[in-house]
PDB file of C-alpha atoms in Angstrom:
ATOM      1  CA  MET Z 124     275.459 -76.862  52.532  1.00  0.00           C
ATOM      2  CA  ASN Z 125     273.432 -76.782  55.623  1.00  0.00           C
ATOM      3  CA  SER Z 126     273.542 -73.014  55.459  1.00  0.00           C
ATOM      4  CA  PHE Z 127     271.979 -73.032  52.037  1.00  0.00           C
ATOM      5  CA  TRP Z 128     268.959 -74.830  53.099  1.00  0.00           C
ATOM      6  CA  GLU Z 129     268.542 -73.013  56.325  1.00  0.00           C
ATOM      7  CA  ASP Z 130     268.877 -69.706  54.049  1.00  0.00           C
ATOM      8  CA  THR Z 131     266.524 -71.084  51.523  1.00  0.00           C
ATOM      9  CA  TYR Z 132     263.977 -72.114  54.097  1.00  0.00           C
ATOM     10  CA  SER Z 133     263.964 -69.146  55.758  1.00  0.00           C
ATOM     11  CA  PHE Z 134     263.758 -66.997  52.553  1.00  0.00           C
ATOM     12  CA  LEU Z 135     260.748 -69.277  51.748  1.00  0.00           C
ATOM     13  CA  LYS Z 136     258.974 -69.429  54.962  1.00  0.00           C
ATOM     14  CA  PRO Z 137     256.694 -66.638  54.697  1.00  0.00           C
ATOM     15  CA  TYR Z 138     255.186 -67.203  51.065  1.00  0.00           C
ATOM     16  CA  SER Z 139     254.442 -70.983  52.115  1.00  0.00           C
ATOM     17  CA  ALA Z 140     251.255 -70.397  52.978  1.00  0.00           C
ATOM     18  CA  PHE Z 141     250.511 -68.307  49.891  1.00  0.00           C
ATOM     19  CA  LEU Z 142     251.730 -71.031  47.614  1.00  0.00           C
ATOM     20  CA  GLY Z 143     249.956 -73.607  49.587  1.00  0.00           C
ATOM     21  CA  GLY Z 144     246.514 -71.912  48.930  1.00  0.00           C
ATOM     22  CA  LEU Z 145     247.481 -71.075  45.360  1.00  0.00           C
ATOM     23  CA  VAL Z 146     248.000 -74.900  44.518  1.00  0.00           C
ATOM     24  CA  TYR Z 147     244.722 -76.135  46.646  1.00  0.00           C
ATOM     25  CA  GLY Z 148     242.949 -73.197  44.644  1.00  0.00           C
ATOM     26  CA  ALA Z 149     244.455 -74.463  41.420  1.00  0.00           C
ATOM     27  CA  GLY Z 150     242.923 -77.790  42.257  1.00  0.00           C
ATOM     28  CA  TRP Z 151     239.541 -76.631  42.967  1.00  0.00           C
ATOM     29  CA  TRP Z 152     239.848 -74.693  39.311  1.00  0.00           C
ATOM     30  CA  LEU Z 153     240.922 -77.568  37.534  1.00  0.00           C
ATOM     31  CA  LEU Z 154     238.248 -79.946  39.042  1.00  0.00           C
ATOM     32  CA  GLY Z 155     235.682 -77.024  38.176  1.00  0.00           C
ATOM     33  CA  ASP Z 156     237.070 -77.025  34.707  1.00  0.00           C
ATOM     34  CA  ALA Z 157     237.400 -80.798  34.096  1.00  0.00           C
ATOM     35  CA  VAL Z 158     233.386 -81.057  35.234  1.00  0.00           C
ATOM     36  CA  THR Z 159     232.727 -78.444  32.871  1.00  0.00           C
ATOM     37  CA  TYR Z 160     234.672 -80.048  29.955  1.00  0.00           C
ATOM     38  CA  ALA Z 161     232.943 -83.181  30.708  1.00  0.00           C
ATOM     39  CA  MET Z 162     229.438 -81.927  30.709  1.00  0.00           C
ATOM     40  CA  ALA Z 163     229.663 -79.475  28.032  1.00  0.00           C
ATOM     41  CA  ILE Z 164     232.253 -81.304  25.393  1.00  0.00           C
ATOM     42  CA  LEU Z 165     231.978 -84.858  26.295  1.00  0.00           C
ATOM     43  CA  HIS Z 166     228.114 -84.742  27.546  1.00  0.00           C
ATOM     44  CA  SER Z 167     229.059 -87.163  30.371  1.00  0.00           C
ATOM     45  CA  ASN Z 168     227.072 -87.218  33.784  1.00  0.00           C
ATOM     46  CA  PHE Z 169     228.367 -85.709  36.806  1.00  0.00           C
ATOM     47  CA  ASN Z 170     227.555 -87.146  40.196  1.00  0.00           C
ATOM     48  CA  ILE Z 171     227.556 -84.442  42.936  1.00  0.00           C
ATOM     49  CA  LEU Z 172     228.774 -86.972  45.554  1.00  0.00           C
ATOM     50  CA  TRP Z 173     232.224 -86.604  43.881  1.00  0.00           C
ATOM     51  CA  LEU Z 174     232.554 -83.105  45.350  1.00  0.00           C
ATOM     52  CA  ILE Z 175     231.779 -84.167  49.007  1.00  0.00           C
ATOM     53  CA  PRO Z 176     235.371 -85.294  49.511  1.00  0.00           C
ATOM     54  CA  GLY Z 177     236.863 -82.125  48.285  1.00  0.00           C
ATOM     55  CA  LEU Z 178     234.364 -80.110  50.183  1.00  0.00           C
ATOM     56  CA  VAL Z 179     235.279 -81.988  53.465  1.00  0.00           C
ATOM     57  CA  ALA Z 180     239.322 -81.129  52.914  1.00  0.00           C
ATOM     58  CA  THR Z 181     237.992 -77.732  52.173  1.00  0.00           C
ATOM     59  CA  VAL Z 182     236.196 -77.604  55.637  1.00  0.00           C
ATOM     60  CA  ALA Z 183     238.889 -79.252  57.396  1.00  0.00           C
ATOM     61  CA  ILE Z 184     241.845 -76.646  55.949  1.00  0.00           C
ATOM     62  CA  ILE Z 185     239.518 -73.744  57.117  1.00  0.00           C
ATOM     63  CA  VAL Z 186     239.024 -75.197  60.845  1.00  0.00           C
ATOM     64  CA  MET Z 187     242.787 -76.003  60.633  1.00  0.00           C
ATOM     65  CA  ASN Z 188     243.668 -72.627  59.847  1.00  0.00           C
ATOM     66  CA  THR Z 189     241.871 -71.066  62.341  1.00  0.00           C
ATOM     67  CA  THR Z 190     243.904 -72.610  65.236  1.00  0.00           C
ATOM     68  CA  SER Z 191     246.932 -70.452  65.888  1.00  0.00           C
ATOM     69  CA  LYS Z 192     250.225 -71.873  66.702  1.00  0.00           C
ATOM     70  CA  GLU Z 193     250.549 -70.307  69.719  1.00  0.00           C
ATOM     71  CA  ASP Z 194     247.280 -71.665  71.222  1.00  0.00           C
ATOM     72  CA  VAL Z 195     248.619 -75.205  70.849  1.00  0.00           C
ATOM     73  CA  VAL Z 196     251.860 -74.908  72.050  1.00  0.00           C
ATOM     74  CA  ASP Z 197     251.175 -72.364  74.774  1.00  0.00           C
ATOM     75  CA  SER Z 198     252.380 -74.144  78.127  1.00  0.00           C
ATOM     76  CA  TYR Z 199     252.223 -71.195  80.565  1.00  0.00           C
ATOM     77  CA  GLY Z 200     248.424 -69.999  79.642  1.00  0.00           C
ATOM     78  CA  ASP Z 201     244.937 -71.251  80.261  1.00  0.00           C
ATOM     79  CA  ASP Z 202     245.163 -75.028  79.928  1.00  0.00           C
ATOM     80  CA  ALA Z 203     241.379 -75.338  78.523  1.00  0.00           C
ATOM     81  CA  ALA Z 204     242.035 -73.002  75.758  1.00  0.00           C
ATOM     82  CA  MET Z 205     245.117 -75.291  75.008  1.00  0.00           C
ATOM     83  CA  CYS Z 206     243.082 -78.517  75.246  1.00  0.00           C
ATOM     84  CA  ARG Z 207     240.220 -76.755  73.036  1.00  0.00           C
ATOM     85  CA  SER Z 208     242.669 -75.352  70.333  1.00  0.00           C
ATOM     86  CA  ARG Z 209     244.382 -79.276  70.500  1.00  0.00           C
ATOM     87  CA  VAL Z 210     240.870 -80.714  70.046  1.00  0.00           C
ATOM     88  CA  VAL Z 211     239.800 -78.686  67.156  1.00  0.00           C
ATOM     89  CA  LEU Z 212     243.263 -79.217  65.373  1.00  0.00           C
ATOM     90  CA  MET Z 213     242.675 -83.205  65.962  1.00  0.00           C
ATOM     91  CA  LEU Z 214     239.058 -82.612  64.483  1.00  0.00           C
ATOM     92  CA  SER Z 215     240.742 -80.647  61.344  1.00  0.00           C
ATOM     93  CA  TYR Z 216     243.244 -83.795  61.076  1.00  0.00           C
ATOM     94  CA  LEU Z 217     240.466 -86.484  61.304  1.00  0.00           C
ATOM     95  CA  LEU Z 218     238.458 -84.196  58.637  1.00  0.00           C
ATOM     96  CA  SER Z 219     241.360 -84.585  56.035  1.00  0.00           C
ATOM     97  CA  LEU Z 220     241.690 -88.050  56.824  1.00  0.00           C
ATOM     98  CA  CYS Z 221     237.995 -88.479  56.116  1.00  0.00           C
ATOM     99  CA  ALA Z 222     238.093 -86.552  52.753  1.00  0.00           C
ATOM    100  CA  ILE Z 223     241.120 -89.010  51.705  1.00  0.00           C
ATOM    101  CA  VAL Z 224     239.254 -92.157  52.920  1.00  0.00           C
ATOM    102  CA  GLY Z 225     236.136 -90.734  50.982  1.00  0.00           C
ATOM    103  CA  SER Z 226     237.744 -90.011  47.831  1.00  0.00           C
ATOM    104  CA  VAL Z 227     239.625 -93.540  47.319  1.00  0.00           C
ATOM    105  CA  ALA Z 228     236.051 -95.138  48.470  1.00  0.00           C
ATOM    106  CA  LEU Z 229     234.599 -92.993  46.036  1.00  0.00           C
ATOM    107  CA  LEU Z 230     237.079 -94.205  43.273  1.00  0.00           C
ATOM    108  CA  LEU Z 231     236.923 -97.759  44.197  1.00  0.00           C
ATOM    109  CA  SER Z 232     233.285 -97.758  43.942  1.00  0.00           C
ATOM    110  CA  GLU Z 233     233.100 -96.185  40.661  1.00  0.00           C
ATOM    111  CA  LYS Z 234     235.866 -98.359  39.201  1.00  0.00           C
ATOM    112  CA  GLN Z 235     233.768-101.374  40.269  1.00  0.00           C
ATOM    113  CA  LYS Z 236     230.698 -99.813  38.565  1.00  0.00           C
ATOM    114  CA  GLU Z 237     232.523 -99.369  35.314  1.00  0.00           C
ATOM    115  CA  GLU Z 238     234.050-102.959  35.323  1.00  0.00           C
ATOM    116  CA  GLN Z 239     231.023-104.795  37.058  1.00  0.00           C
ATOM    117  CA  GLY Z 240     233.704-107.404  38.700  1.00  0.00           C
ATOM    118  CA  ASP Z 241     235.654-107.944  41.450  1.00  0.00           C
ATOM    119  CA  LEU Z 242     238.135-104.815  42.590  1.00  0.00           C
ATOM    120  CA  TRP Z 243     241.083-107.110  43.122  1.00  0.00           C
TER     121      TRP Z 243
END
């Protein structure tokens, strides 16, 4: 059974980044489609602040993909370059976390505007 998972992993590994990019692109496509539908058909307003967490997450993924794995785990190379790579990678993780926190904050603030009451 263990061999099955190892074979599956080794088969799917080259396609995982492409599949992740497709899923991320599909998410942006669905967001754009939902906004267009809401504005054109439902005649609702769109707040541009709703895009900020997605844009921050996109920047985080771009920054994350600029750092190669060899730069982060290279123990025999230049220590300054390894430190810079790790700092850039940590920055991308922090940007991702900020995007998640921003999304939750926007969701809660919109819900509070809708109900005009206590969030809890």
